[in-house]
Coordinates of C-alpha atoms and ligand atoms in Angstrom, one line a residue:
M188 CA 0.1 -0.1 0.0
Q189 CA 1.2 3.7 -0.8
K190 CA 2.9 5.3 1.9
I191 CA 2.7 9.1 2.2
L192 CA 5.9 10.7 3.6
N193 CA 7.1 14.0 5.4
Y194 CA 8.8 16.4 3.6
I195 CA 11.7 17.5 5.7
N196 CA 14.9 19.3 4.9
G197 CA 14.2 18.6 1.2
E198 CA 13.5 15.2 1.7
L199 CA 10.7 12.6 1.4
I200 CA 11.1 10.7 4.8
A201 CA 9.4 8.3 7.2
P202 CA 8.0 9.4 10.6
Q203 CA 10.7 8.8 13.2
S204 CA 8.3 6.6 15.3
D205 CA 7.6 4.6 12.0
K206 CA 4.0 4.7 13.2
W207 CA 1.4 5.0 10.4
L208 CA -2.3 5.9 10.2
D209 CA -4.9 4.7 7.7
N210 CA -5.9 6.9 4.9
Y211 CA -9.7 6.3 3.7
N212 CA -11.1 6.8 0.1
P213 CA -14.5 8.4 1.3
A214 CA -16.2 7.3 -2.1
T215 CA -15.5 3.5 -1.0
G216 CA -15.1 3.7 2.7
K217 CA -11.8 1.7 2.2
V218 CA -8.3 2.3 3.2
Y219 CA -6.1 3.3 0.4
S220 CA -2.9 4.4 1.6
L221 CA -1.0 5.3 4.8
I222 CA -0.1 8.3 6.4
P223 CA 2.9 9.3 8.8
D224 CA 1.5 9.2 12.3
S225 CA 4.2 11.7 13.3
D226 CA 4.8 13.4 16.6
S227 CA 7.0 16.5 18.1
A228 CA 10.3 14.6 17.2
D229 CA 9.5 14.9 13.5
V230 CA 8.0 18.7 14.1
E231 CA 11.4 19.4 15.7
A232 CA 13.4 18.1 12.7
A233 CA 11.2 20.2 10.5
Y234 CA 11.8 23.1 12.7
T235 CA 15.4 22.7 12.4
A236 CA 15.5 22.4 8.9
A237 CA 13.3 25.6 8.6
K238 CA 15.4 27.4 10.9
A239 CA 18.6 26.6 9.0
A240 CA 16.9 27.6 5.7
F241 CA 15.7 30.9 7.0
P242 CA 18.8 33.2 6.8
E243 CA 19.3 32.6 3.1
W244 CA 15.6 32.5 2.0
S245 CA 14.9 35.3 3.9
T246 CA 17.6 37.4 2.1
L247 CA 17.4 35.7 -1.1
S248 CA 16.1 38.5 -3.8
K249 CA 12.2 38.9 -4.4
D250 CA 12.9 38.0 -8.0
K251 CA 14.4 34.7 -6.9
R252 CA 11.8 33.8 -4.5
S253 CA 9.3 34.8 -7.1
A254 CA 10.8 32.4 -9.7
Y255 CA 10.4 29.5 -7.4
L256 CA 6.8 30.3 -6.7
L257 CA 6.2 30.6 -10.4
K258 CA 7.9 27.4 -11.1
I259 CA 5.9 25.7 -8.7
A260 CA 2.5 27.0 -9.9
A261 CA 3.5 25.9 -13.5
L262 CA 4.4 22.4 -12.2
I263 CA 1.1 22.3 -10.5
E264 CA -0.7 23.2 -13.9
Q265 CA 1.5 20.5 -15.4
H266 CA 0.3 17.9 -12.9
L267 CA -3.4 18.8 -13.1
D268 CA -4.9 15.6 -13.9
R269 CA -3.0 13.5 -11.3
L270 CA -3.6 16.2 -8.6
A271 CA -7.4 16.4 -9.4
L272 CA -7.7 12.5 -9.4
A273 CA -5.7 12.4 -5.9
E274 CA -7.8 15.4 -4.5
S275 CA -11.1 13.7 -5.6
M276 CA -10.2 10.4 -4.1
D277 CA -8.7 11.7 -1.0
N278 CA -11.7 14.1 -0.3
G279 CA -14.6 12.6 -2.0
K280 CA -15.3 15.7 -4.2
P281 CA -16.4 15.3 -7.7
L282 CA -13.4 15.0 -10.1
K283 CA -14.6 17.8 -12.3
L284 CA -14.7 20.2 -9.3
A285 CA -11.1 19.3 -8.3
K286 CA -10.1 19.9 -12.0
T287 CA -11.8 23.1 -12.3
V288 CA -11.8 24.7 -9.0
D289 CA -9.4 23.2 -6.5
I290 CA -6.3 22.6 -8.3
P291 CA -6.4 25.7 -10.8
R292 CA -6.6 27.6 -7.7
A293 CA -3.8 26.1 -6.0
A294 CA -1.6 27.0 -9.0
S295 CA -3.2 30.5 -8.9
N296 CA -2.3 30.9 -5.4
F297 CA 1.6 30.1 -6.0
H298 CA 1.0 32.3 -9.3
F299 CA -0.3 35.4 -7.5
Y300 CA 2.0 35.4 -4.4
G301 CA 5.1 34.7 -6.7
T302 CA 4.1 38.0 -8.6
A303 CA 2.3 39.9 -5.7
I304 CA 5.9 40.0 -3.8
L305 CA 7.2 42.0 -6.4
H306 CA 5.1 44.7 -6.2
Y307 CA 5.0 44.7 -2.3
A308 CA 6.0 48.4 -1.0
S309 CA 6.2 49.6 2.6
H310 CA 5.7 53.1 3.6
A311 CA 7.6 56.6 4.3
H312 CA 6.6 58.8 6.6
S313 CA 8.3 62.4 6.3
M314 CA 8.4 65.0 9.2
E315 CA 9.4 67.8 6.9
D316 CA 12.8 68.9 7.4
T317 CA 13.0 67.1 10.8
A318 CA 13.2 63.3 10.3
I319 CA 12.0 60.8 8.2
N320 CA 10.6 57.6 8.7
Y321 CA 10.4 54.2 6.8
T322 CA 9.0 51.0 7.3
L323 CA 10.9 47.8 6.8
R324 CA 8.7 44.8 6.3
Q325 CA 10.7 41.7 7.5
P326 CA 9.8 38.3 7.1
V327 CA 9.0 36.9 10.8
G328 CA 10.8 33.7 10.8
V329 CA 9.6 29.9 10.9
A330 CA 5.7 30.3 9.9
G331 CA 3.6 27.5 11.3
C332 CA 0.7 27.0 8.8
I333 CA -2.2 24.3 9.4
S334 CA -5.1 23.8 7.4
P335 CA -8.4 21.8 6.8
W336 CA -9.9 19.0 4.6
N337 CA -12.5 20.3 2.7
L338 CA -10.3 22.2 0.2
P339 CA -7.0 20.3 0.7
L340 CA -4.4 21.9 -1.8
Y341 CA -6.3 25.0 -2.2
L342 CA -6.2 26.2 1.4
F343 CA -3.0 24.6 1.9
S344 CA -1.4 26.8 -0.7
W345 CA -3.3 29.8 0.4
K346 CA -1.3 29.9 3.5
V347 CA 2.2 28.3 2.1
A348 CA 2.3 30.6 -0.9
P349 CA 2.4 34.1 0.8
A350 CA 4.7 32.7 3.4
L351 CA 7.2 31.5 1.2
A352 CA 6.8 34.9 -0.8
A353 CA 7.3 37.2 2.4
G354 CA 10.5 35.2 3.0
C355 CA 9.5 33.0 5.8
T356 CA 10.5 29.2 6.0
V357 CA 7.5 27.0 7.0
V358 CA 6.3 24.0 8.7
A359 CA 3.2 23.0 7.7
K360 CA 0.5 20.3 8.5
P361 CA -2.4 19.3 6.0
S362 CA -5.4 17.8 7.4
E363 CA -4.7 14.3 8.2
V364 CA -8.2 13.4 6.5
T365 CA -6.8 14.5 3.1
P366 CA -2.9 14.5 3.1
M367 CA -2.6 13.2 -0.4
T368 CA -2.2 16.4 -2.5
A369 CA 0.1 18.1 -0.1
Y370 CA 2.2 15.0 -0.3
L371 CA 2.2 15.4 -4.3
L372 CA 3.0 19.2 -3.7
S373 CA 6.2 18.0 -2.0
E374 CA 7.2 16.0 -4.8
I375 CA 6.4 19.3 -7.0
C376 CA 8.7 21.2 -4.8
I377 CA 11.6 18.8 -5.1
E378 CA 10.9 19.1 -8.8
A379 CA 11.1 22.7 -8.7
G380 CA 14.5 22.8 -7.1
L381 CA 13.3 24.5 -3.9
P382 CA 16.3 24.7 -1.6
K383 CA 16.3 22.4 1.3
G384 CA 14.5 23.2 4.6
V385 CA 12.6 26.3 3.1
F386 CA 9.3 24.3 3.3
N387 CA 8.6 21.3 5.4
I388 CA 5.4 19.2 5.6
V389 CA 4.9 17.2 8.5
H390 CA 1.8 14.7 8.4
G391 CA -0.1 13.4 11.2
L392 CA -2.9 14.0 13.9
G393 CA -3.9 17.4 14.6
G394 CA -3.5 16.8 18.6
K395 CA 0.3 15.8 18.2
V396 CA 1.7 17.5 14.9
G397 CA -0.4 20.4 15.0
S398 CA -0.3 20.9 18.9
A399 CA 3.5 20.6 18.6
I400 CA 3.3 23.2 15.7
V401 CA 1.5 25.7 17.7
S402 CA 3.2 25.1 21.1
H403 CA 6.6 25.4 19.8
K404 CA 8.4 28.0 21.7
D405 CA 10.4 29.1 18.4
I406 CA 7.7 29.1 15.8
P407 CA 6.4 32.9 16.5
L408 CA 3.4 33.1 13.7
I409 CA 0.6 30.5 13.4
S410 CA -1.6 30.7 10.3
F411 CA -4.7 28.4 10.8
T412 CA -7.7 27.3 9.1
G413 CA -10.1 25.0 10.5
G414 CA -13.1 24.8 13.1
T415 CA -13.9 27.4 15.5
A416 CA -13.4 24.9 18.6
T417 CA -10.1 24.0 17.4
G418 CA -9.3 27.6 16.6
K419 CA -10.1 28.6 20.2
H420 CA -8.1 26.0 21.5
I421 CA -4.9 27.2 19.3
A422 CA -5.6 30.7 20.5
G423 CA -5.3 29.5 24.1
I424 CA -2.1 28.2 23.7
A425 CA -0.6 30.7 21.1
A426 CA -1.9 34.0 22.7
P427 CA 0.2 33.8 25.9
M428 CA 3.1 33.0 24.0
F429 CA 2.5 36.2 21.9
K430 CA 2.5 34.7 18.8
K431 CA 1.1 36.4 15.3
L432 CA -2.1 34.5 15.0
S433 CA -4.2 34.2 11.8
L434 CA -7.5 32.3 12.4
E435 CA -9.9 31.4 9.5
L436 CA -12.8 29.5 11.1
G437 CA -16.2 28.1 10.6
G438 CA -19.4 30.2 9.4
K439 CA -23.2 29.8 9.2
N440 CA -23.6 32.1 6.2
P441 CA -27.0 33.7 5.2
N442 CA -28.0 33.8 1.5
I443 CA -30.8 36.4 1.3
I444 CA -33.2 36.6 -1.8
F445 CA -35.3 39.3 -2.4
A446 CA -38.5 39.0 -4.8
D447 CA -36.9 41.6 -7.2
C448 CA -33.8 39.3 -7.8
D449 CA -32.6 37.9 -11.4
Y450 CA -34.6 34.7 -10.6
E451 CA -32.7 32.1 -13.1
K452 CA -29.3 33.5 -12.0
M453 CA -30.2 33.4 -8.3
L454 CA -31.5 29.7 -8.6
A455 CA -28.7 28.3 -10.6
T456 CA -26.3 30.1 -8.2
T457 CA -28.1 29.2 -5.1
L458 CA -27.8 25.5 -6.3
Q459 CA -24.0 26.0 -6.2
S460 CA -23.5 28.0 -2.9
S461 CA -26.0 25.3 -1.0
F462 CA -24.3 22.0 -2.1
A463 CA -21.0 22.7 -3.9
N464 CA -18.4 20.2 -2.5
Q465 CA -21.2 18.5 -0.7
G466 CA -21.8 21.7 1.0
Q467 CA -18.3 21.4 2.7
I468 CA -17.2 24.9 1.8
C469 CA -16.8 27.4 4.7
L470 CA -18.5 29.8 2.3
C471 CA -21.6 28.0 1.4
G472 CA -24.8 29.7 2.0
S473 CA -26.6 27.2 4.3
R474 CA -29.6 29.6 5.7
I475 CA -31.6 30.7 2.8
F476 CA -33.9 33.6 3.7
I477 CA -36.6 34.4 0.9
E478 CA -38.7 37.4 0.7
R479 CA -42.2 35.9 1.1
P480 CA -43.9 36.7 -2.1
L481 CA -41.3 34.4 -3.9
Y482 CA -41.2 31.7 -1.1
E483 CA -43.6 29.1 -2.6
K484 CA -42.2 29.5 -6.2
F485 CA -38.6 29.6 -4.9
K486 CA -39.3 26.3 -2.8
T487 CA -41.0 24.5 -5.8
D488 CA -38.2 25.5 -8.2
F489 CA -35.3 24.9 -5.7
V490 CA -36.7 21.5 -4.7
S491 CA -37.0 20.2 -7.9
R492 CA -33.6 21.4 -9.0
V493 CA -32.3 19.6 -6.0
K494 CA -33.8 16.4 -6.6
A495 CA -32.2 16.4 -9.9
L496 CA -28.8 16.8 -8.8
K497 CA -27.0 13.0 -9.1
V498 CA -25.3 11.8 -5.9
G499 CA -22.5 9.4 -7.2
A500 CA -18.8 8.3 -7.3
P501 CA -16.9 11.4 -7.3
Q502 CA -14.9 10.2 -10.7
E503 CA -18.1 9.2 -12.5
E504 CA -18.9 11.7 -15.3
G505 CA -22.0 13.8 -14.5
T506 CA -21.8 13.4 -10.6
K507 CA -22.6 16.6 -8.9
V508 CA -22.6 15.5 -5.2
G509 CA -19.9 13.3 -4.3
A510 CA -19.1 11.6 -1.0
V511 CA -18.6 13.4 2.2
V512 CA -15.0 13.7 3.9
S513 CA -15.4 10.7 6.6
Q514 CA -17.8 8.4 8.3
P515 CA -17.7 10.5 11.3
H516 CA -18.6 13.6 9.4
Q517 CA -21.3 11.6 7.7
E518 CA -22.8 10.7 11.3
K519 CA -22.6 14.2 12.6
I520 CA -24.4 15.7 9.3
L521 CA -27.2 13.1 9.7
S522 CA -27.3 13.7 13.6
Y523 CA -28.2 17.5 12.6
I524 CA -31.0 16.3 10.1
E525 CA -32.4 14.5 13.0
L526 CA -32.1 17.5 15.0
A527 CA -33.7 19.5 12.6
K528 CA -36.7 17.3 12.7
Q529 CA -36.9 17.4 16.5
E530 CA -36.8 21.1 16.4
G531 CA -39.9 21.1 14.1
G532 CA -38.5 21.1 10.6
T533 CA -39.8 19.5 7.6
V534 CA -37.7 17.9 5.4
L535 CA -38.6 18.8 2.0
T536 CA -36.2 16.7 -0.1
G537 CA -33.3 14.5 1.0
G538 CA -32.4 13.7 4.7
N539 CA -30.7 10.3 4.3
K540 CA -27.8 8.3 3.6
V541 CA -27.2 7.3 0.2
I542 CA -26.0 3.7 -0.5
L543 CA -24.5 3.4 -4.0
E544 CA -23.7 -0.1 -5.8
G545 CA -20.6 -2.1 -5.8
D546 CA -17.2 -1.0 -4.8
Y547 CA -19.0 2.2 -3.5
A548 CA -21.2 0.7 -1.2
G549 CA -19.3 1.7 1.7
G550 CA -18.6 5.1 0.9
Y551 CA -20.2 8.2 2.7
Y552 CA -22.9 9.4 0.8
I553 CA -26.0 11.9 1.8
D554 CA -28.8 13.1 -0.2
P555 CA -28.7 16.9 -0.6
T556 CA -31.0 18.0 2.1
V557 CA -33.7 21.1 2.2
I558 CA -35.6 21.7 5.4
E559 CA -38.0 24.4 6.0
G560 CA -40.1 25.5 9.0
L561 CA -37.7 26.0 11.6
D562 CA -37.2 29.0 13.9
F563 CA -34.1 31.1 12.7
N564 CA -32.6 30.9 16.5
C565 CA -32.8 27.1 16.4
R566 CA -29.7 25.2 17.0
T567 CA -30.1 23.7 13.3
N568 CA -29.9 27.5 12.1
Q569 CA -27.2 28.5 14.6
E570 CA -24.4 25.7 14.3
E571 CA -22.3 25.0 11.3
I572 CA -23.4 21.5 9.9
F573 CA -20.9 21.8 7.0
G574 CA -22.7 19.4 4.9
P575 CA -25.2 19.2 2.1
V576 CA -27.9 20.5 4.4
V577 CA -29.8 23.9 3.8
T578 CA -32.9 25.5 5.6
L579 CA -35.4 27.8 4.2
T580 CA -36.8 30.7 6.1
P581 CA -39.4 33.3 4.6
F582 CA -39.1 37.3 5.6
D583 CA -41.1 40.1 5.0
T584 CA -38.5 43.3 5.5
E585 CA -35.1 44.0 5.4
E586 CA -34.9 44.9 9.2
E587 CA -36.4 41.2 9.9
V588 CA -33.9 39.5 7.6
L589 CA -31.0 41.5 8.8
K590 CA -31.8 40.4 12.2
M591 CA -32.0 36.8 11.4
A592 CA -29.0 36.6 9.2
N593 CA -27.0 38.5 11.9
S594 CA -28.1 36.1 14.7
T595 CA -25.5 33.4 14.8
T596 CA -22.1 33.8 16.7
Y597 CA -20.4 33.5 13.2
G598 CA -19.5 36.2 10.4
L599 CA -17.6 34.6 7.6
A600 CA -19.6 35.2 4.2
S601 CA -23.1 36.2 3.2
I602 CA -24.9 36.4 -0.1
V603 CA -27.6 39.1 -1.3
W604 CA -29.8 38.5 -4.4
T605 CA -31.5 41.9 -5.5
E606 CA -31.7 44.2 -8.3
H607 CA -32.4 47.3 -6.0
L608 CA -29.1 49.2 -6.4
T609 CA -29.5 51.1 -3.0
R610 CA -30.9 48.0 -0.9
A611 CA -27.8 45.9 -2.0
H612 CA -25.5 48.7 -0.6
R613 CA -27.7 49.1 2.4
M614 CA -27.5 45.4 3.1
A615 CA -24.0 45.0 2.6
N616 CA -23.2 48.0 4.9
Q617 CA -25.2 46.3 7.7
I618 CA -24.5 42.6 7.6
H619 CA -22.1 41.1 10.0
A620 CA -19.7 39.4 7.9
G621 CA -16.1 39.4 6.2
I622 CA -17.4 39.0 2.6
V623 CA -20.6 40.0 1.2
W624 CA -21.5 38.8 -2.3
I625 CA -24.2 40.5 -4.2
N626 CA -25.9 38.7 -6.8
C627 CA -23.0 36.2 -7.0
W628 CA -21.1 33.5 -5.0
L629 CA -17.7 32.4 -4.7
L630 CA -16.4 35.0 -7.2
R631 CA -12.8 35.7 -5.8
D632 CA -10.3 38.4 -6.5
L633 CA -7.3 37.3 -4.8
R634 CA -6.3 40.8 -4.1
T635 CA -9.1 41.3 -1.7
P636 CA -9.2 40.8 2.2
F637 CA -10.3 37.1 3.1
G638 CA -11.7 36.4 6.4
G639 CA -14.5 36.7 9.0
V640 CA -15.7 38.4 12.0
K641 CA -17.1 37.1 15.3
A642 CA -16.4 33.3 15.7
S643 CA -15.3 33.1 12.0
G644 CA -12.1 34.3 12.8
V645 CA -9.2 36.7 13.5
G646 CA -7.2 38.6 10.8
R647 CA -7.6 38.6 6.9
E648 CA -5.7 36.4 4.4
G649 CA -5.4 37.5 0.7
G650 CA -3.7 40.0 -1.4
F651 CA -1.2 42.2 0.5
E652 CA -2.8 41.3 3.9
A653 CA -1.3 38.0 4.0
L654 CA 2.1 39.4 3.1
D655 CA 1.6 42.0 6.0
F656 CA 0.9 39.2 8.2
F657 CA 4.2 37.0 7.2
T658 CA 6.2 39.9 7.7
E659 CA 6.8 42.3 10.7
P660 CA 6.8 46.1 10.2
K661 CA 9.9 48.2 11.6
N662 CA 9.8 51.7 11.9
V663 CA 13.4 53.3 11.1
C664 CA 13.4 56.9 12.2
V665 CA 16.2 59.3 10.5
K666 CA 16.7 62.8 12.2
L667 CA 17.9 64.8 9.5
K668 CA 19.6 67.5 11.1
Ligands
NDP1670 P1 -10.4 21.0 12.4 O1 -10.5 22.6 13.3 O2 -10.9 19.9 13.1 O3 -9.0 21.1 11.7 C1 -8.1 21.9 11.0 C2 -6.6 21.6 11.1 O4 -6.4 21.7 12.5 C3 -6.4 20.0 10.8 O5 -5.4 19.8 10.0 C4 -6.4 19.4 12.2 O6 -5.7 18.1 12.1 C5 -5.9 20.3 12.9 N1 -5.9 20.4 14.3 C6 -6.9 19.7 15.2 N2 -6.9 19.9 16.2 C7 -5.6 20.5 16.5 C8 -4.9 20.9 17.7 N3 -5.2 20.7 19.0 N4 -3.8 21.8 17.5 C9 -3.4 22.2 16.1 N5 -4.0 21.7 15.0 C10 -4.9 20.8 15.0 O7 -11.5 21.6 10.9 P2 -11.7 20.9 9.8 O8 -10.6 19.9 9.3 O9 -12.9 19.7 10.3 O10 -12.3 21.7 8.7 C11 -13.7 21.9 8.6 C12 -13.7 23.4 9.5 O11 -13.0 24.5 8.9 C13 -15.2 24.0 9.3 O12 -15.4 24.5 10.5 C14 -15.1 25.3 8.4 O13 -15.9 26.3 8.3 C15 -13.8 25.7 8.7 N6 -13.1 26.2 7.6 C16 -13.0 27.7 7.6 C17 -12.4 28.3 6.5 C18 -12.3 29.7 6.5 O14 -11.7 30.3 5.7 N7 -12.6 30.5 7.4 C19 -12.3 27.5 5.2 C20 -12.4 26.1 5.3 C21 -12.8 25.6 6.4 P3 -6.5 16.9 12.2 O15 -7.1 16.7 10.7 O16 -5.4 15.8 12.2 O17 -7.7 16.6 13.0

């Protein structure tokens, strides 16, 4: 059986303990590779390599760092088919999605930061003829990067690329649930000739490898994407150590539909924003609010479109909804559907496990599920489910829908559908979220700030904000006379 290896000091190596974990294919429920069950000794080796590589990497010219990143981007594009298949097998997502979104986006992340660093400038503040201040932006040091399983290579590269571009060296941990494309990325980095120790990947469990990175006394910066509970735990360890922290956490995003929207565009996009990647995107709009005059029409049309979505093997042509990522996650989602029923919800479509035939009989499939009749304050509408489950709620006024939309502890993304110009801006101004999409969803310009408010996180990724995060500003004040 294939063994995934750690990438430390430029080499692919087994964990020091020689212990391994099973890696499941969620489409079949079968183990198909082994992952290093690494521990703090492997993290220490990765840190030592990263520390040794830091002086040279951090002082390498921006042009040269950029060239490495652009080479990695080109190699990701060259290996698109292989990476997309690996992502689909590891995560359960439709192959088409991996091919058109996940992997191209991972390449764009390296391409974007490989070029952004060339345009990154710092400020000067003149005190007329008394003095001049200028800001140096210096790479922080060895960066710890920890990423989740839902968009494995996409989110892993979203952290690693700006860290490397900024001149940090990296110790990174992908999710143990989906380690394969990070492993293939390490092969790509070797092919790209990335200097030894600049980028290190330690595979294994969050409680062992993740914890060792977060609590390492000489890793001064942690960039984390994952669940809110894990983020809180990490902040509890890292904050008293005065580490720089970027936390991209959970969401429970509202999708607000006004009766004056462009109906067909809204319907097609809402299908995506509800069920893309089996609803396992932190930006999915799982609470759908519909202005009352449109409610019944929307409900009928939406449910009929959802029923037509093909749940199937991820690599099969035409599959729209693949497997959810793991058996525990499947159970968690199903338990929320039960909760919704107990809370008085009516399941309009879906609500059940799907058992496919043949090799796929043991896979983790769930029918896309639409529920109505719930109070906006109930647990189903307040807690993150992170699966193919949405709720429908009617509303009458802007004030009412804003109250419901803003009622959760989360504040990551939001979607508003209206053709009314001033209402669109009014809503955007008043929604508690880091991102507001008006008449679209998942449209991303990599220069824009990305992140959430409240329990959805601290700090922003994207654009120069990420380069700010991975560098420390130092003010130099020069007296002129
Ligand atoms: P988790 O919080 O469970 O895990 C995220 C990463 O943290 C994994 O690599 C995990 O390792 C690791 N980890 C777990 N425990 C610790 C620990 N004690 N110390 C350090 N690292 C640890 O999230 P999921 O992987 O389940 O991802 C889903 C969540 O991510 C959802 O809540 C989703 O909303 C959120 N998310 C947020 C995004 C955003 O941009 N705001 C984007 C995408 C997802 P292991 O896999 O071994 O447990």
